[in-house]
Each structure stands twice: as structure tokens, then as C-alpha cells.
C-alpha positions as a LaTeX table, in Angstrom:
\begin{tabular}{lrrr}
\hline
Residue & $x$ (\AA) & $y$ (\AA) & $z$ (\AA) \\
\hline
Met1 & 33.27 & 9.39 & $-15.88$ \\
Ala2 & 29.60 & 10.35 & $-15.63$ \\
Ala3 & 27.35 & 8.23 & $-13.43$ \\
Glu4 & 24.46 & 6.52 & $-15.17$ \\
Ala5 & 21.06 & 6.92 & $-13.54$ \\
Pro6 & 19.62 & 3.61 & $-12.31$ \\
Gly7 & 17.26 & 2.00 & $-14.79$ \\
Val8 & 18.23 & 4.34 & $-17.63$ \\
Ser9 & 19.71 & 2.66 & $-20.65$ \\
Thr10 & 22.13 & 4.69 & $-22.72$ \\
Asp11 & 22.58 & 2.07 & $-25.42$ \\
Lys12 & 19.24 & 2.81 & $-27.12$ \\
Thr13 & 18.55 & 5.91 & $-29.12$ \\
Pro14 & 15.23 & 7.57 & $-28.32$ \\
Pro15 & 12.48 & 6.80 & $-30.82$ \\
Asp16 & 11.57 & 9.39 & $-33.42$ \\
Leu17 & 8.07 & 10.64 & $-32.63$ \\
Asp18 & 5.79 & 11.43 & $-35.56$ \\
Pro19 & 5.83 & 15.26 & $-35.73$ \\
Val20 & 2.38 & 15.36 & $-37.34$ \\
Ile21 & 0.79 & 13.58 & $-34.38$ \\
His22 & 3.12 & 14.91 & $-31.67$ \\
Ala23 & 1.71 & 18.46 & $-31.65$ \\
Gln24 & $-0.58$ & 18.58 & $-28.61$ \\
Ala25 & $-3.77$ & 19.60 & $-30.45$ \\
Arg26 & $-3.29$ & 17.01 & $-33.21$ \\
Leu27 & $-2.51$ & 14.32 & $-30.65$ \\
Arg28 & $-5.81$ & 15.11 & $-28.92$ \\
Val29 & $-7.66$ & 14.94 & $-32.27$ \\
Val30 & $-6.12$ & 11.61 & $-33.27$ \\
Ala31 & $-6.62$ & 10.10 & $-29.80$ \\
Thr32 & $-10.27$ & 11.17 & $-29.88$ \\
Leu33 & $-10.87$ & 9.69 & $-33.33$ \\
Asn34 & $-8.99$ & 6.49 & $-32.44$ \\
Val35 & $-11.68$ & 5.68 & $-29.86$ \\
Leu36 & $-14.24$ & 5.40 & $-32.67$ \\
Ala37 & $-14.63$ & 2.10 & $-34.46$ \\
Glu38 & $-12.78$ & 1.87 & $-37.76$ \\
Gly39 & $-14.88$ & 3.61 & $-40.41$ \\
Asp40 & $-16.92$ & 5.66 & $-37.91$ \\
Glu41 & $-16.75$ & 9.44 & $-38.07$ \\
Met42 & $-17.41$ & 12.42 & $-35.83$ \\
Ala43 & $-19.11$ & 15.70 & $-36.70$ \\
Phe44 & $-16.74$ & 18.68 & $-36.76$ \\
Gly45 & $-18.96$ & 20.62 & $-34.34$ \\
Ser46 & $-19.01$ & 17.77 & $-31.83$ \\
Met47 & $-15.24$ & 17.44 & $-32.01$ \\
Lys48 & $-14.79$ & 21.19 & $-31.59$ \\
Glu49 & $-16.91$ & 21.18 & $-28.43$ \\
Leu50 & $-15.39$ & 17.98 & $-27.03$ \\
Leu51 & $-11.83$ & 19.26 & $-27.45$ \\
Gly52 & $-12.62$ & 22.86 & $-26.46$ \\
Met53 & $-11.00$ & 24.22 & $-29.62$ \\
Thr54 & $-12.04$ & 27.08 & $-31.87$ \\
Ala55 & $-13.27$ & 26.21 & $-35.35$ \\
Gly56 & $-10.25$ & 27.90 & $-36.91$ \\
Asn57 & $-7.72$ & 26.12 & $-34.72$ \\
Leu58 & $-9.34$ & 22.73 & $-35.24$ \\
Ser59 & $-9.50$ & 23.35 & $-38.99$ \\
Val60 & $-5.78$ & 24.10 & $-39.19$ \\
His61 & $-4.87$ & 20.91 & $-37.34$ \\
Leu62 & $-7.31$ & 18.79 & $-39.34$ \\
Thr63 & $-5.76$ & 20.12 & $-42.56$ \\
Lys64 & $-2.28$ & 18.99 & $-41.39$ \\
Leu65 & $-3.66$ & 15.57 & $-40.49$ \\
Glu66 & $-5.51$ & 15.31 & $-43.80$ \\
Glu67 & $-2.37$ & 16.25 & $-45.76$ \\
Ala68 & $-0.54$ & 13.41 & $-43.98$ \\
Gly69 & $-3.34$ & 11.01 & $-44.92$ \\
Tyr70 & $-4.28$ & 10.45 & $-41.27$ \\
Val71 & $-7.86$ & 11.75 & $-41.42$ \\
Arg72 & $-10.63$ & 11.82 & $-43.99$ \\
Ile73 & $-12.86$ & 14.88 & $-44.09$ \\
Thr74 & $-16.31$ & 14.58 & $-45.65$ \\
Lys75 & $-18.45$ & 17.65 & $-46.29$ \\
Thr76 & $-22.14$ & 17.05 & $-46.79$ \\
His77 & $-25.51$ & 18.58 & $-45.97$ \\
Lys78 & $-28.14$ & 17.72 & $-43.41$ \\
Gly79 & $-31.14$ & 19.31 & $-45.04$ \\
Arg80 & $-29.85$ & 22.75 & $-46.01$ \\
Thr81 & $-27.21$ & 22.86 & $-43.27$ \\
Pro82 & $-23.63$ & 22.01 & $-44.22$ \\
Val83 & $-22.06$ & 19.33 & $-42.02$ \\
Thr84 & $-18.43$ & 18.22 & $-41.90$ \\
Phe85 & $-17.48$ & 14.76 & $-40.69$ \\
Val86 & $-14.00$ & 13.62 & $-39.69$ \\
Ala87 & $-12.74$ & 10.04 & $-39.59$ \\
Leu88 & $-9.38$ & 8.48 & $-38.81$ \\
Thr89 & $-8.02$ & 6.66 & $-41.86$ \\
Arg90 & $-6.37$ & 3.25 & $-41.67$ \\
Arg91 & $-3.04$ & 5.01 & $-42.18$ \\
Gly92 & $-3.86$ & 7.39 & $-39.32$ \\
Arg93 & $-4.83$ & 4.52 & $-37.04$ \\
Leu94 & $-1.54$ & 2.72 & $-37.80$ \\
Ala95 & 0.44 & 5.94 & $-37.29$ \\
Phe96 & $-1.24$ & 6.47 & $-33.90$ \\
Glu97 & $-0.50$ & 2.87 & $-32.88$ \\
Glu98 & 3.16 & 3.37 & $-33.83$ \\
Tyr99 & 3.24 & 6.71 & $-32.00$ \\
Thr100 & 1.91 & 5.13 & $-28.79$ \\
Lys101 & 4.52 & 2.34 & $-29.06$ \\
Gln102 & 7.25 & 4.94 & $-29.41$ \\
Ile103 & 5.98 & 6.91 & $-26.40$ \\
Arg104 & 5.92 & 3.71 & $-24.33$ \\
Ala105 & 9.48 & 2.91 & $-25.44$ \\
Leu106 & 10.58 & 6.41 & $-24.54$ \\
Leu107 & 9.02 & 6.08 & $-21.07$ \\
Asp108 & 10.48 & 2.60 & $-20.61$ \\
Asn109 & 13.93 & 3.95 & $-21.46$ \\
Ala110 & 13.40 & 6.70 & $-18.89$ \\
Gly111 & 13.10 & 4.04 & $-16.19$ \\
Leu112 & 9.34 & 4.37 & $-15.65$ \\
Asp113 & 7.16 & 1.34 & $-15.25$ \\
Asn114 & 3.57 & 1.20 & $-16.56$ \\
Ala115 & 2.21 & 2.48 & $-13.24$ \\
Gly116 & 4.37 & 5.59 & $-13.43$ \\
Gly117 & 6.84 & 4.49 & $-10.76$ \\
Val118 & 10.58 & 4.41 & $-11.08$ \\
Thr119 & 12.01 & 0.99 & $-11.80$ \\
\hline
\end{tabular}
């Protein structure tokens, strides 16, 4: 008979984490956009610099998030210069909220308290 680690429950199955958000780069994008007020947007260039990503890499991840309906991408012009803005959609905000709940549940099931200590 295998010993059960203290504070670890084996009667709960681990939550399924949203694979669209779970990729590290996309998680960073969604977390960044979630800080903005609902309806606010961020310029692509600002996001690229803030996250330290290349334009190509950020574009690939934004496309995945857009396909899932989690971000809205708006292309416009500022004078003659093209500008791309990115915003988290309501669906994206709800998906991120659910993702964070699932991560917390996963950590709680691992026997960690909110301060990172073992319970």
C-alpha cells in the first residue's frame, strides 16, 4: 500500500488547464492584457517591448488567441503609420479567470497554501 503525502488529496482529479492560455508566451500575453480595464487595448509594439518578444513570435501567439476568441486585434493608422492594437475580449477575460481558478485548485491539491508553504 502506497503512503499518501500529507495534505495531498487523491480523491480529486486535477483540473484541465486551457491549452490555449497555458503556453507560457500566451499566458504572459493574456495576463498582461487582463490588467487593462475591460475594453482597453494595448499597442502591439508596446506589448512586444514589455514582454521582450519578437514581432513574429508575438504575432503567432496572438493569432492563436484570436482564433480562440480570447483577443481582438484592430489594425488602424496613426497618420500614415500602421498601428495594431490588441484587447482581451470578454470571452478571453472569462477564460483567464477560469484558468487562474484551475491553477489555484491544482496548487491547493498539491498541499500548498496561498503563501507558498506546505499545509
